mmCIF file of C-alpha atoms and ligand atoms in Angstrom:
data_model
loop_
_atom_site.group_PDB
_atom_site.id
_atom_site.type_symbol
_atom_site.label_atom_id
_atom_site.label_comp_id
_atom_site.label_asym_id
_atom_site.label_seq_id
_atom_site.Cartn_x
_atom_site.Cartn_y
_atom_site.Cartn_z
ATOM 1 C CA MET A 1189 -14.773 -24.635 15.438
ATOM 2 C CA ARG A 1190 -11.071 -23.926 15.105
ATOM 3 C CA GLY A 1191 -8.837 -26.767 16.234
ATOM 4 C CA ILE A 1192 -5.765 -26.264 18.346
ATOM 5 C CA GLY A 1193 -2.744 -25.552 16.193
ATOM 6 C CA THR A 1194 -4.759 -24.440 13.145
ATOM 7 C CA PRO A 1195 -4.131 -20.714 12.886
ATOM 8 C CA GLY A 1196 -6.676 -18.575 11.050
ATOM 9 C CA ILE A 1197 -5.901 -16.807 7.774
ATOM 10 C CA THR A 1198 -5.030 -13.555 9.593
ATOM 11 C CA LYS A 1199 -1.894 -15.233 10.984
ATOM 12 C CA LEU A 1200 -0.519 -15.230 7.442
ATOM 13 C CA VAL A 1201 -0.376 -11.413 7.206
ATOM 14 C CA GLY A 1202 3.161 -10.019 6.851
ATOM 15 C CA HIS A 1203 6.531 -11.804 6.600
ATOM 16 C CA THR A 1204 6.477 -11.361 2.817
ATOM 17 C CA PRO A 1205 9.427 -12.380 0.623
ATOM 18 C CA LEU A 1206 12.077 -9.830 -0.329
ATOM 19 C CA LEU A 1207 12.828 -10.261 -4.032
ATOM 20 C CA ARG A 1208 15.975 -9.239 -5.897
ATOM 21 C CA VAL A 1209 14.990 -7.034 -8.852
ATOM 22 C CA ARG A 1210 17.507 -7.033 -11.688
ATOM 23 C CA ILE A 1211 15.841 -4.801 -14.263
ATOM 24 C CA PHE A 1212 18.377 -1.958 -13.813
ATOM 25 C CA GLU A 1213 21.377 -4.166 -13.155
ATOM 26 C CA ARG A 1214 23.122 -3.595 -16.469
ATOM 27 C CA GLU A 1215 22.744 0.176 -16.265
ATOM 28 C CA PHE A 1216 23.560 0.474 -12.569
ATOM 29 C CA PRO A 1217 25.620 -2.605 -11.606
ATOM 30 C CA LYS A 1218 26.486 -1.298 -8.138
ATOM 31 C CA VAL A 1219 22.889 -0.580 -7.148
ATOM 32 C CA GLU A 1220 21.249 -3.638 -5.581
ATOM 33 C CA VAL A 1221 17.463 -3.409 -5.807
ATOM 34 C CA TYR A 1222 15.063 -5.421 -3.656
ATOM 35 C CA ALA A 1223 11.289 -5.354 -3.361
ATOM 36 C CA LYS A 1224 8.880 -6.602 -0.714
ATOM 37 C CA ALA A 1225 6.407 -8.841 -2.569
ATOM 38 C CA GLU A 1226 3.299 -7.685 -0.748
ATOM 39 C CA TRP A 1227 0.881 -9.659 -2.894
ATOM 40 C CA PHE A 1228 1.981 -12.679 -0.821
ATOM 41 C CA ASN A 1229 -0.311 -11.379 1.933
ATOM 42 C CA PRO A 1230 -3.559 -13.414 2.134
ATOM 43 C CA GLY A 1231 -5.690 -10.525 0.800
ATOM 44 C CA GLY A 1232 -3.184 -9.956 -2.001
ATOM 45 C CA SER A 1233 -1.793 -6.583 -0.949
ATOM 46 C CA VAL A 1234 0.238 -4.543 1.510
ATOM 47 C CA LYS A 1235 -3.016 -3.241 2.986
ATOM 48 C CA ASP A 1236 -3.607 -6.473 4.922
ATOM 49 C CA ARG A 1237 -0.949 -5.269 7.341
ATOM 50 C CA ALA A 1238 -2.644 -1.949 8.152
ATOM 51 C CA ALA A 1239 -6.178 -3.361 8.166
ATOM 52 C CA LEU A 1240 -5.285 -6.145 10.589
ATOM 53 C CA ALA A 1241 -3.388 -3.762 12.872
ATOM 54 C CA MET A 1242 -6.301 -1.275 12.969
ATOM 55 C CA ILE A 1243 -8.924 -3.989 13.569
ATOM 56 C CA GLU A 1244 -6.898 -5.630 16.332
ATOM 57 C CA ASP A 1245 -6.240 -2.218 17.889
ATOM 58 C CA GLY A 1246 -10.036 -1.650 17.903
ATOM 59 C CA GLU A 1247 -10.532 -5.016 19.574
ATOM 60 C CA ARG A 1248 -7.938 -4.183 22.213
ATOM 61 C CA THR A 1249 -9.377 -0.742 23.028
ATOM 62 C CA GLY A 1250 -12.991 -1.987 22.958
ATOM 63 C CA ALA A 1251 -13.929 0.371 20.089
ATOM 64 C CA LEU A 1252 -14.717 -2.688 17.950
ATOM 65 C CA THR A 1253 -17.247 -5.208 19.233
ATOM 66 C CA LEU A 1254 -19.210 -7.912 17.396
ATOM 67 C CA GLU A 1255 -22.340 -5.669 17.248
ATOM 68 C CA LYS A 1256 -20.512 -3.117 15.093
ATOM 69 C CA THR A 1257 -20.002 -2.877 11.354
ATOM 70 C CA ILE A 1258 -16.503 -2.029 10.116
ATOM 71 C CA VAL A 1259 -16.827 0.934 7.730
ATOM 72 C CA ASP A 1260 -14.165 2.850 5.800
ATOM 73 C CA SER A 1261 -13.396 4.501 2.496
ATOM 74 C CA THR A 1262 -10.991 2.641 0.271
ATOM 75 C CA SER A 1263 -9.707 2.633 -3.262
ATOM 76 C CA GLY A 1264 -9.849 -1.132 -3.130
ATOM 77 C CA ASN A 1265 -7.007 -2.970 -1.466
ATOM 78 C CA THR A 1266 -7.820 -1.863 2.078
ATOM 79 C CA GLY A 1267 -11.420 -2.841 1.396
ATOM 80 C CA ILE A 1268 -10.384 -6.320 0.322
ATOM 81 C CA ALA A 1269 -8.287 -6.584 3.486
ATOM 82 C CA TYR A 1270 -11.160 -5.419 5.715
ATOM 83 C CA ALA A 1271 -13.577 -7.761 3.933
ATOM 84 C CA LEU A 1272 -11.297 -10.787 4.325
ATOM 85 C CA ILE A 1273 -10.365 -10.053 7.943
ATOM 86 C CA GLY A 1274 -13.970 -9.121 8.830
ATOM 87 C CA ALA A 1275 -15.160 -12.445 7.401
ATOM 88 C CA ALA A 1276 -12.456 -14.348 9.281
ATOM 89 C CA LYS A 1277 -13.243 -12.612 12.575
ATOM 90 C CA GLY A 1278 -17.044 -12.370 12.230
ATOM 91 C CA TYR A 1279 -17.593 -8.611 11.655
ATOM 92 C CA PRO A 1280 -19.890 -7.166 8.957
ATOM 93 C CA VAL A 1281 -18.010 -4.789 6.611
ATOM 94 C CA LYS A 1282 -19.305 -1.762 4.641
ATOM 95 C CA LEU A 1283 -17.017 -0.021 2.140
ATOM 96 C CA VAL A 1284 -17.288 3.343 0.408
ATOM 97 C CA MET A 1285 -15.489 3.236 -2.946
ATOM 98 C CA PRO A 1286 -15.211 5.645 -5.860
ATOM 99 C CA GLY A 1287 -17.445 4.314 -8.643
ATOM 100 C CA ASN A 1288 -14.533 3.732 -11.036
ATOM 101 C CA VAL A 1289 -12.473 1.173 -9.077
ATOM 102 C CA SER A 1290 -11.556 -1.953 -10.992
ATOM 103 C CA ALA A 1291 -14.063 -4.741 -11.549
ATOM 104 C CA GLU A 1292 -11.739 -7.294 -9.932
ATOM 105 C CA ARG A 1293 -11.715 -5.304 -6.704
ATOM 106 C CA LYS A 1294 -15.472 -4.958 -6.508
ATOM 107 C CA ALA A 1295 -15.891 -8.692 -7.180
ATOM 108 C CA LEU A 1296 -13.364 -9.678 -4.526
ATOM 109 C CA VAL A 1297 -14.937 -7.542 -1.823
ATOM 110 C CA THR A 1298 -18.364 -8.890 -2.653
ATOM 111 C CA ALA A 1299 -17.038 -12.465 -2.527
ATOM 112 C CA PHE A 1300 -16.058 -11.916 1.112
ATOM 113 C CA GLY A 1301 -19.589 -10.695 1.876
ATOM 114 C CA ALA A 1302 -18.883 -6.968 2.276
ATOM 115 C CA GLU A 1303 -21.392 -4.270 1.249
ATOM 116 C CA ILE A 1304 -20.244 -1.547 -1.193
ATOM 117 C CA VAL A 1305 -21.504 2.051 -1.229
ATOM 118 C CA TYR A 1306 -20.330 4.007 -4.267
ATOM 119 C CA SER A 1307 -19.122 7.603 -4.085
ATOM 120 C CA ASP A 1308 -18.743 9.970 -7.050
ATOM 121 C CA ALA A 1309 -15.958 8.654 -9.324
ATOM 122 C CA GLY A 1310 -14.993 12.212 -10.246
ATOM 123 C CA GLU A 1311 -14.232 13.060 -6.619
ATOM 124 C CA GLY A 1312 -11.775 10.140 -6.281
ATOM 125 C CA SER A 1313 -10.667 8.881 -2.898
ATOM 126 C CA ASP A 1314 -11.387 12.242 -1.240
ATOM 127 C CA GLY A 1315 -15.060 11.932 -2.228
ATOM 128 C CA ALA A 1316 -15.142 8.491 -0.595
ATOM 129 C CA ILE A 1317 -13.565 9.898 2.580
ATOM 130 C CA ARG A 1318 -16.210 12.644 2.772
ATOM 131 C CA MET A 1319 -19.034 10.144 2.265
ATOM 132 C CA VAL A 1320 -17.856 7.715 4.952
ATOM 133 C CA ARG A 1321 -17.510 10.572 7.436
ATOM 134 C CA GLU A 1322 -21.146 11.512 6.778
ATOM 135 C CA LEU A 1323 -22.291 7.905 7.315
ATOM 136 C CA VAL A 1324 -20.458 7.653 10.636
ATOM 137 C CA GLU A 1325 -21.694 11.072 11.828
ATOM 138 C CA ARG A 1326 -25.273 9.995 11.153
ATOM 139 C CA GLU A 1327 -25.013 6.693 13.118
ATOM 140 C CA PRO A 1328 -21.868 6.741 15.265
ATOM 141 C CA ASP A 1329 -22.869 3.781 17.474
ATOM 142 C CA ARG A 1330 -23.397 1.477 14.541
ATOM 143 C CA TYR A 1331 -19.919 1.647 13.097
ATOM 144 C CA PHE A 1332 -16.286 0.985 13.832
ATOM 145 C CA TYR A 1333 -14.477 3.481 11.599
ATOM 146 C CA PRO A 1334 -10.750 2.654 11.520
ATOM 147 C CA ASP A 1335 -10.040 5.754 9.365
ATOM 148 C CA GLN A 1336 -6.870 4.513 7.728
ATOM 149 C CA TYR A 1337 -5.749 8.077 6.927
ATOM 150 C CA SER A 1338 -5.647 9.090 10.599
ATOM 151 C CA ASN A 1339 -5.156 5.858 12.544
ATOM 152 C CA PRO A 1340 -1.654 5.486 14.080
ATOM 153 C CA ALA A 1341 -2.093 1.685 13.965
ATOM 154 C CA ASN A 1342 -1.712 1.959 10.154
ATOM 155 C CA PRO A 1343 1.921 3.198 10.167
ATOM 156 C CA ARG A 1344 2.587 1.127 13.308
ATOM 157 C CA ALA A 1345 1.901 -2.054 11.296
ATOM 158 C CA HIS A 1346 4.842 -1.099 9.094
ATOM 159 C CA TYR A 1347 6.980 0.153 11.979
ATOM 160 C CA GLU A 1348 6.610 -3.192 13.741
ATOM 161 C CA GLY A 1349 6.349 -5.389 10.633
ATOM 162 C CA THR A 1350 7.595 -4.219 7.228
ATOM 163 C CA ALA A 1351 10.651 -2.316 8.525
ATOM 164 C CA VAL A 1352 11.780 -5.063 10.896
ATOM 165 C CA GLU A 1353 11.440 -7.632 8.103
ATOM 166 C CA ILE A 1354 13.490 -5.430 5.733
ATOM 167 C CA LEU A 1355 16.264 -5.046 8.293
ATOM 168 C CA GLU A 1356 16.328 -8.812 8.860
ATOM 169 C CA GLN A 1357 16.092 -9.723 5.183
ATOM 170 C CA THR A 1358 18.895 -7.355 4.113
ATOM 171 C CA GLY A 1359 21.050 -8.105 7.147
ATOM 172 C CA GLY A 1360 20.834 -4.364 7.886
ATOM 173 C CA ARG A 1361 22.554 -3.483 4.577
ATOM 174 C CA ILE A 1362 19.739 -1.258 3.258
ATOM 175 C CA THR A 1363 20.902 2.259 2.347
ATOM 176 C CA HIS A 1364 17.757 3.657 0.694
ATOM 177 C CA PHE A 1365 14.027 3.009 1.065
ATOM 178 C CA VAL A 1366 11.576 3.968 -1.699
ATOM 179 C CA ALA A 1367 7.774 3.728 -1.374
ATOM 180 C CA GLY A 1368 4.623 5.171 -2.895
ATOM 181 C CA LEU A 1369 2.225 7.378 -0.926
ATOM 182 C CA GLY A 1370 -1.424 6.433 -0.508
ATOM 183 C CA THR A 1371 -2.557 6.786 3.072
ATOM 184 C CA THR A 1372 1.229 7.210 3.634
ATOM 185 C CA GLY A 1373 1.165 4.391 6.229
ATOM 186 C CA THR A 1374 3.723 2.200 4.458
ATOM 187 C CA PHE A 1375 6.190 5.022 3.914
ATOM 188 C CA VAL A 1376 5.811 6.666 7.334
ATOM 189 C CA GLY A 1377 5.914 3.533 9.505
ATOM 190 C CA THR A 1378 8.716 1.819 7.601
ATOM 191 C CA SER A 1379 10.911 4.929 7.221
ATOM 192 C CA ARG A 1380 10.497 5.848 10.890
ATOM 193 C CA ARG A 1381 11.788 2.475 12.087
ATOM 194 C CA LEU A 1382 14.573 2.290 9.496
ATOM 195 C CA LYS A 1383 15.862 5.746 10.435
ATOM 196 C CA GLU A 1384 15.703 4.956 14.147
ATOM 197 C CA HIS A 1385 17.809 1.892 13.410
ATOM 198 C CA ASP A 1386 20.302 3.768 11.215
ATOM 199 C CA ALA A 1387 19.938 7.513 10.722
ATOM 200 C CA SER A 1388 21.969 7.375 7.497
ATOM 201 C CA ILE A 1389 19.224 5.391 5.672
ATOM 202 C CA LYS A 1390 17.532 7.703 3.163
ATOM 203 C CA ALA A 1391 13.778 7.542 2.515
ATOM 204 C CA ILE A 1392 12.297 8.571 -0.830
ATOM 205 C CA ALA A 1393 8.538 8.940 -1.222
ATOM 206 C CA VAL A 1394 6.824 8.592 -4.614
ATOM 207 C CA GLU A 1395 3.564 10.357 -5.428
ATOM 208 C CA PRO A 1396 1.764 10.845 -8.765
ATOM 209 C CA ASP A 1397 3.048 13.956 -10.562
ATOM 210 C CA ASP A 1398 -0.451 15.300 -11.100
ATOM 211 C CA ALA A 1399 -3.877 15.378 -9.452
ATOM 212 C CA PHE A 1400 -5.305 13.519 -12.452
ATOM 213 C CA HIS A 1401 -3.329 10.313 -12.687
ATOM 214 C CA GLY A 1402 -3.775 6.615 -13.347
ATOM 215 C CA LEU A 1403 -1.811 5.290 -10.387
ATOM 216 C CA GLU A 1404 -4.543 3.611 -8.387
ATOM 217 C CA GLY A 1405 -3.721 3.456 -4.693
ATOM 218 C CA LEU A 1406 -1.474 6.538 -4.743
ATOM 219 C CA LYS A 1407 -2.274 10.122 -3.773
ATOM 220 C CA HIS A 1408 -1.040 13.463 -5.115
ATOM 221 C CA LEU A 1409 -0.556 15.128 -1.735
ATOM 222 C CA PRO A 1410 -0.424 18.786 -2.891
ATOM 223 C CA THR A 1411 -4.026 18.544 -4.119
ATOM 224 C CA ALA A 1412 -5.444 15.883 -1.760
ATOM 225 C CA ILE A 1413 -6.770 15.821 1.783
ATOM 226 C CA VAL A 1414 -3.418 15.313 3.525
ATOM 227 C CA PRO A 1415 -3.588 12.205 5.764
ATOM 228 C CA ARG A 1416 -3.170 12.962 9.462
ATOM 229 C CA ILE A 1417 -0.581 10.172 9.746
ATOM 230 C CA TRP A 1418 1.684 11.809 7.114
ATOM 231 C CA ASP A 1419 5.027 12.915 8.551
ATOM 232 C CA ALA A 1420 6.935 14.984 6.005
ATOM 233 C CA SER A 1421 10.033 15.084 8.231
ATOM 234 C CA LEU A 1422 10.750 11.434 7.335
ATOM 235 C CA ALA A 1423 11.017 12.075 3.594
ATOM 236 C CA ASP A 1424 14.481 12.971 2.349
ATOM 237 C CA GLU A 1425 12.764 13.503 -0.983
ATOM 238 C CA VAL A 1426 9.252 13.341 -2.457
ATOM 239 C CA VAL A 1427 9.284 12.640 -6.198
ATOM 240 C CA GLY A 1428 6.388 13.011 -8.626
ATOM 241 C CA CYS A 1429 5.925 10.028 -10.935
ATOM 242 C CA PRO A 1430 4.199 10.343 -14.324
ATOM 243 C CA THR A 1431 1.572 7.694 -15.073
ATOM 244 C CA GLU A 1432 2.673 6.222 -18.403
ATOM 245 C CA PRO A 1433 6.362 5.581 -17.488
ATOM 246 C CA ALA A 1434 5.133 3.779 -14.346
ATOM 247 C CA TYR A 1435 2.883 1.563 -16.503
ATOM 248 C CA GLU A 1436 5.772 0.879 -18.874
ATOM 249 C CA LEU A 1437 8.039 -0.200 -16.047
ATOM 250 C CA ALA A 1438 5.345 -2.523 -14.680
ATOM 251 C CA ARG A 1439 4.999 -4.096 -18.133
ATOM 252 C CA ALA A 1440 8.772 -4.385 -18.541
ATOM 253 C CA LEU A 1441 9.056 -6.094 -15.165
ATOM 254 C CA ALA A 1442 6.507 -8.731 -16.143
ATOM 255 C CA ARG A 1443 8.344 -9.475 -19.369
ATOM 256 C CA SER A 1444 11.914 -9.353 -18.120
ATOM 257 C CA GLU A 1445 11.559 -10.871 -14.654
ATOM 258 C CA GLY A 1446 8.254 -12.710 -14.494
ATOM 259 C CA LEU A 1447 6.925 -10.315 -11.880
ATOM 260 C CA LEU A 1448 3.329 -9.235 -12.486
ATOM 261 C CA VAL A 1449 2.801 -6.119 -10.377
ATOM 262 C CA GLY A 1450 0.240 -3.318 -10.118
ATOM 263 C CA HIS A 1451 0.456 0.342 -11.177
ATOM 264 C CA SER A 1452 1.823 1.576 -7.890
ATOM 265 C CA SER A 1453 4.675 -0.943 -8.023
ATOM 266 C CA GLY A 1454 5.574 0.532 -11.417
ATOM 267 C CA ALA A 1455 5.623 3.970 -9.767
ATOM 268 C CA ALA A 1456 7.837 2.713 -6.934
ATOM 269 C CA LEU A 1457 10.200 1.224 -9.497
ATOM 270 C CA TRP A 1458 10.241 4.547 -11.355
ATOM 271 C CA GLY A 1459 11.333 6.165 -8.074
ATOM 272 C CA VAL A 1460 14.057 3.537 -7.683
ATOM 273 C CA ARG A 1461 15.341 4.200 -11.211
ATOM 274 C CA ARG A 1462 15.539 7.935 -10.637
ATOM 275 C CA LEU A 1463 17.434 7.319 -7.432
ATOM 276 C CA ALA A 1464 19.830 4.835 -9.082
ATOM 277 C CA GLU A 1465 20.686 7.453 -11.712
ATOM 278 C CA ARG A 1466 21.874 9.685 -8.904
ATOM 279 C CA ILE A 1467 23.545 7.401 -6.357
ATOM 280 C CA HIS A 1468 25.218 4.811 -8.650
ATOM 281 C CA GLU A 1469 25.836 2.590 -5.594
ATOM 282 C CA GLY A 1470 23.663 1.327 -2.757
ATOM 283 C CA VAL A 1471 21.185 -1.214 -1.436
ATOM 284 C CA VAL A 1472 17.731 0.026 -2.345
ATOM 285 C CA VAL A 1473 14.579 -1.540 -0.967
ATOM 286 C CA THR A 1474 11.104 -0.767 -2.245
ATOM 287 C CA VAL A 1475 7.609 -2.120 -1.738
ATOM 288 C CA PHE A 1476 5.501 -3.718 -4.464
ATOM 289 C CA PRO A 1477 2.021 -3.222 -2.942
ATOM 290 C CA ASP A 1478 -0.007 -5.630 -5.075
ATOM 291 C CA SER A 1479 -0.146 -7.864 -8.122
ATOM 292 C CA GLY A 1480 -0.945 -6.964 -11.718
ATOM 293 C CA ASP A 1481 -3.691 -9.561 -11.920
ATOM 294 C CA ARG A 1482 -5.836 -7.076 -9.998
ATOM 295 C CA TYR A 1483 -5.698 -4.687 -12.975
ATOM 296 C CA LEU A 1484 -6.156 -6.938 -15.993
ATOM 297 C CA SER A 1485 -9.475 -5.276 -16.835
ATOM 298 C CA THR A 1486 -7.953 -1.763 -16.671
ATOM 299 C CA GLY A 1487 -5.701 -2.241 -19.684
ATOM 300 C CA LEU A 1488 -2.435 -1.989 -17.734
ATOM 301 C CA TYR A 1489 -1.217 -5.104 -19.506
ATOM 302 C CA GLY A 1490 -3.313 -4.642 -22.614
ATOM 303 C CA SER A 1491 -0.459 -3.234 -24.685
ATOM 304 C CA THR A 1492 1.578 -5.589 -26.838
ATOM 305 C CA ARG A 1493 4.323 -3.012 -27.293
ATOM 306 C CA ARG A 1494 7.792 -4.151 -26.275
HETATM 307 C C1 LIG B 465 -2.041 -0.519 -4.833
HETATM 308 C C2 LIG B 465 -1.605 0.352 -3.722
HETATM 309 N N1 LIG B 465 -0.395 0.857 -3.753
HETATM 310 C C3 LIG B 465 0.057 1.667 -2.790
HETATM 311 C C4 LIG B 465 -0.721 2.031 -1.734
HETATM 312 C C5 LIG B 465 -0.176 2.984 -0.722
HETATM 313 O O1 LIG B 465 0.065 2.454 0.547
HETATM 314 P P1 LIG B 465 -0.175 3.338 1.810
HETATM 315 O O2 LIG B 465 -1.650 3.520 1.986
HETATM 316 O O3 LIG B 465 0.445 2.549 2.940
HETATM 317 O O4 LIG B 465 0.496 4.648 1.597
HETATM 318 C C6 LIG B 465 -1.998 1.536 -1.663
HETATM 319 C C7 LIG B 465 -2.877 1.944 -0.579
HETATM 320 O O5 LIG B 465 -4.072 1.952 -0.643
HETATM 321 C C8 LIG B 465 -2.469 0.674 -2.678
HETATM 322 O O6 LIG B 465 -3.715 0.171 -2.664
#
């Protein structure tokens, strides 16, 4: 039984710290760089925000009841978020994942009691999307399918959370927002609110530069199933990030600033660097979606090169 005044773990989602990042300071002294440290969420990633918003939206509309199983496709972080929140709220969780996701992710999801169904690794996240759609079509009454690629509650979590926090934490000084594209929820929801607040704020989206990439969590939109929530009108620019330079920036960040981040944070930082080369002055905010300790088995930090 929960006592009065003892909030559950889901109350800790959001309100993440905004960190000053100094890695480019010498090169671009007039560009202030900040990053939302999303691994401070209880599930360890930015995806807690979207998962909680979609689950609570389902509860509000009656689409999610205690007889249903939460099912979705996920490259990992959303699955961990569903598994944690499902456990906290009492819902069974079933996750379709490409067979090649990292060992840490599989272990975490299993620890929270979720069931994993593997889709073809070669078909990536799109293969997982196709498989979950088949499962739901076969037994629609059994499942609550949040569908993070189409659910407006995903970007709304960032519209109402991430963006408002950024405006508060920068005192409204932000001039540029940079974020990677996965489901596109983070970029779309945050950029929409920031631009409503101040139309001069520029939003730069970062995607992998190729269909075959090593930036787990991110999507190459030209060759992927384009998420229904994607809104291209919000992007002042979409830049394609190569895999290896993103890895190198993630490694450099760990060594120079004590920040251990995941691949997609390296990609976001690559986008920030490219921008800094161009603007020379500004207050740039990005999002670091998760921590590097989730990728230790993938070799991201295996290199000893300096
Ligand atoms: C590690 C990581 N980075 C970035 C993203 C992209 O975030 P979004 O889905 O909000 O576009 C995700 C989403 O799954 C992710 O897991």
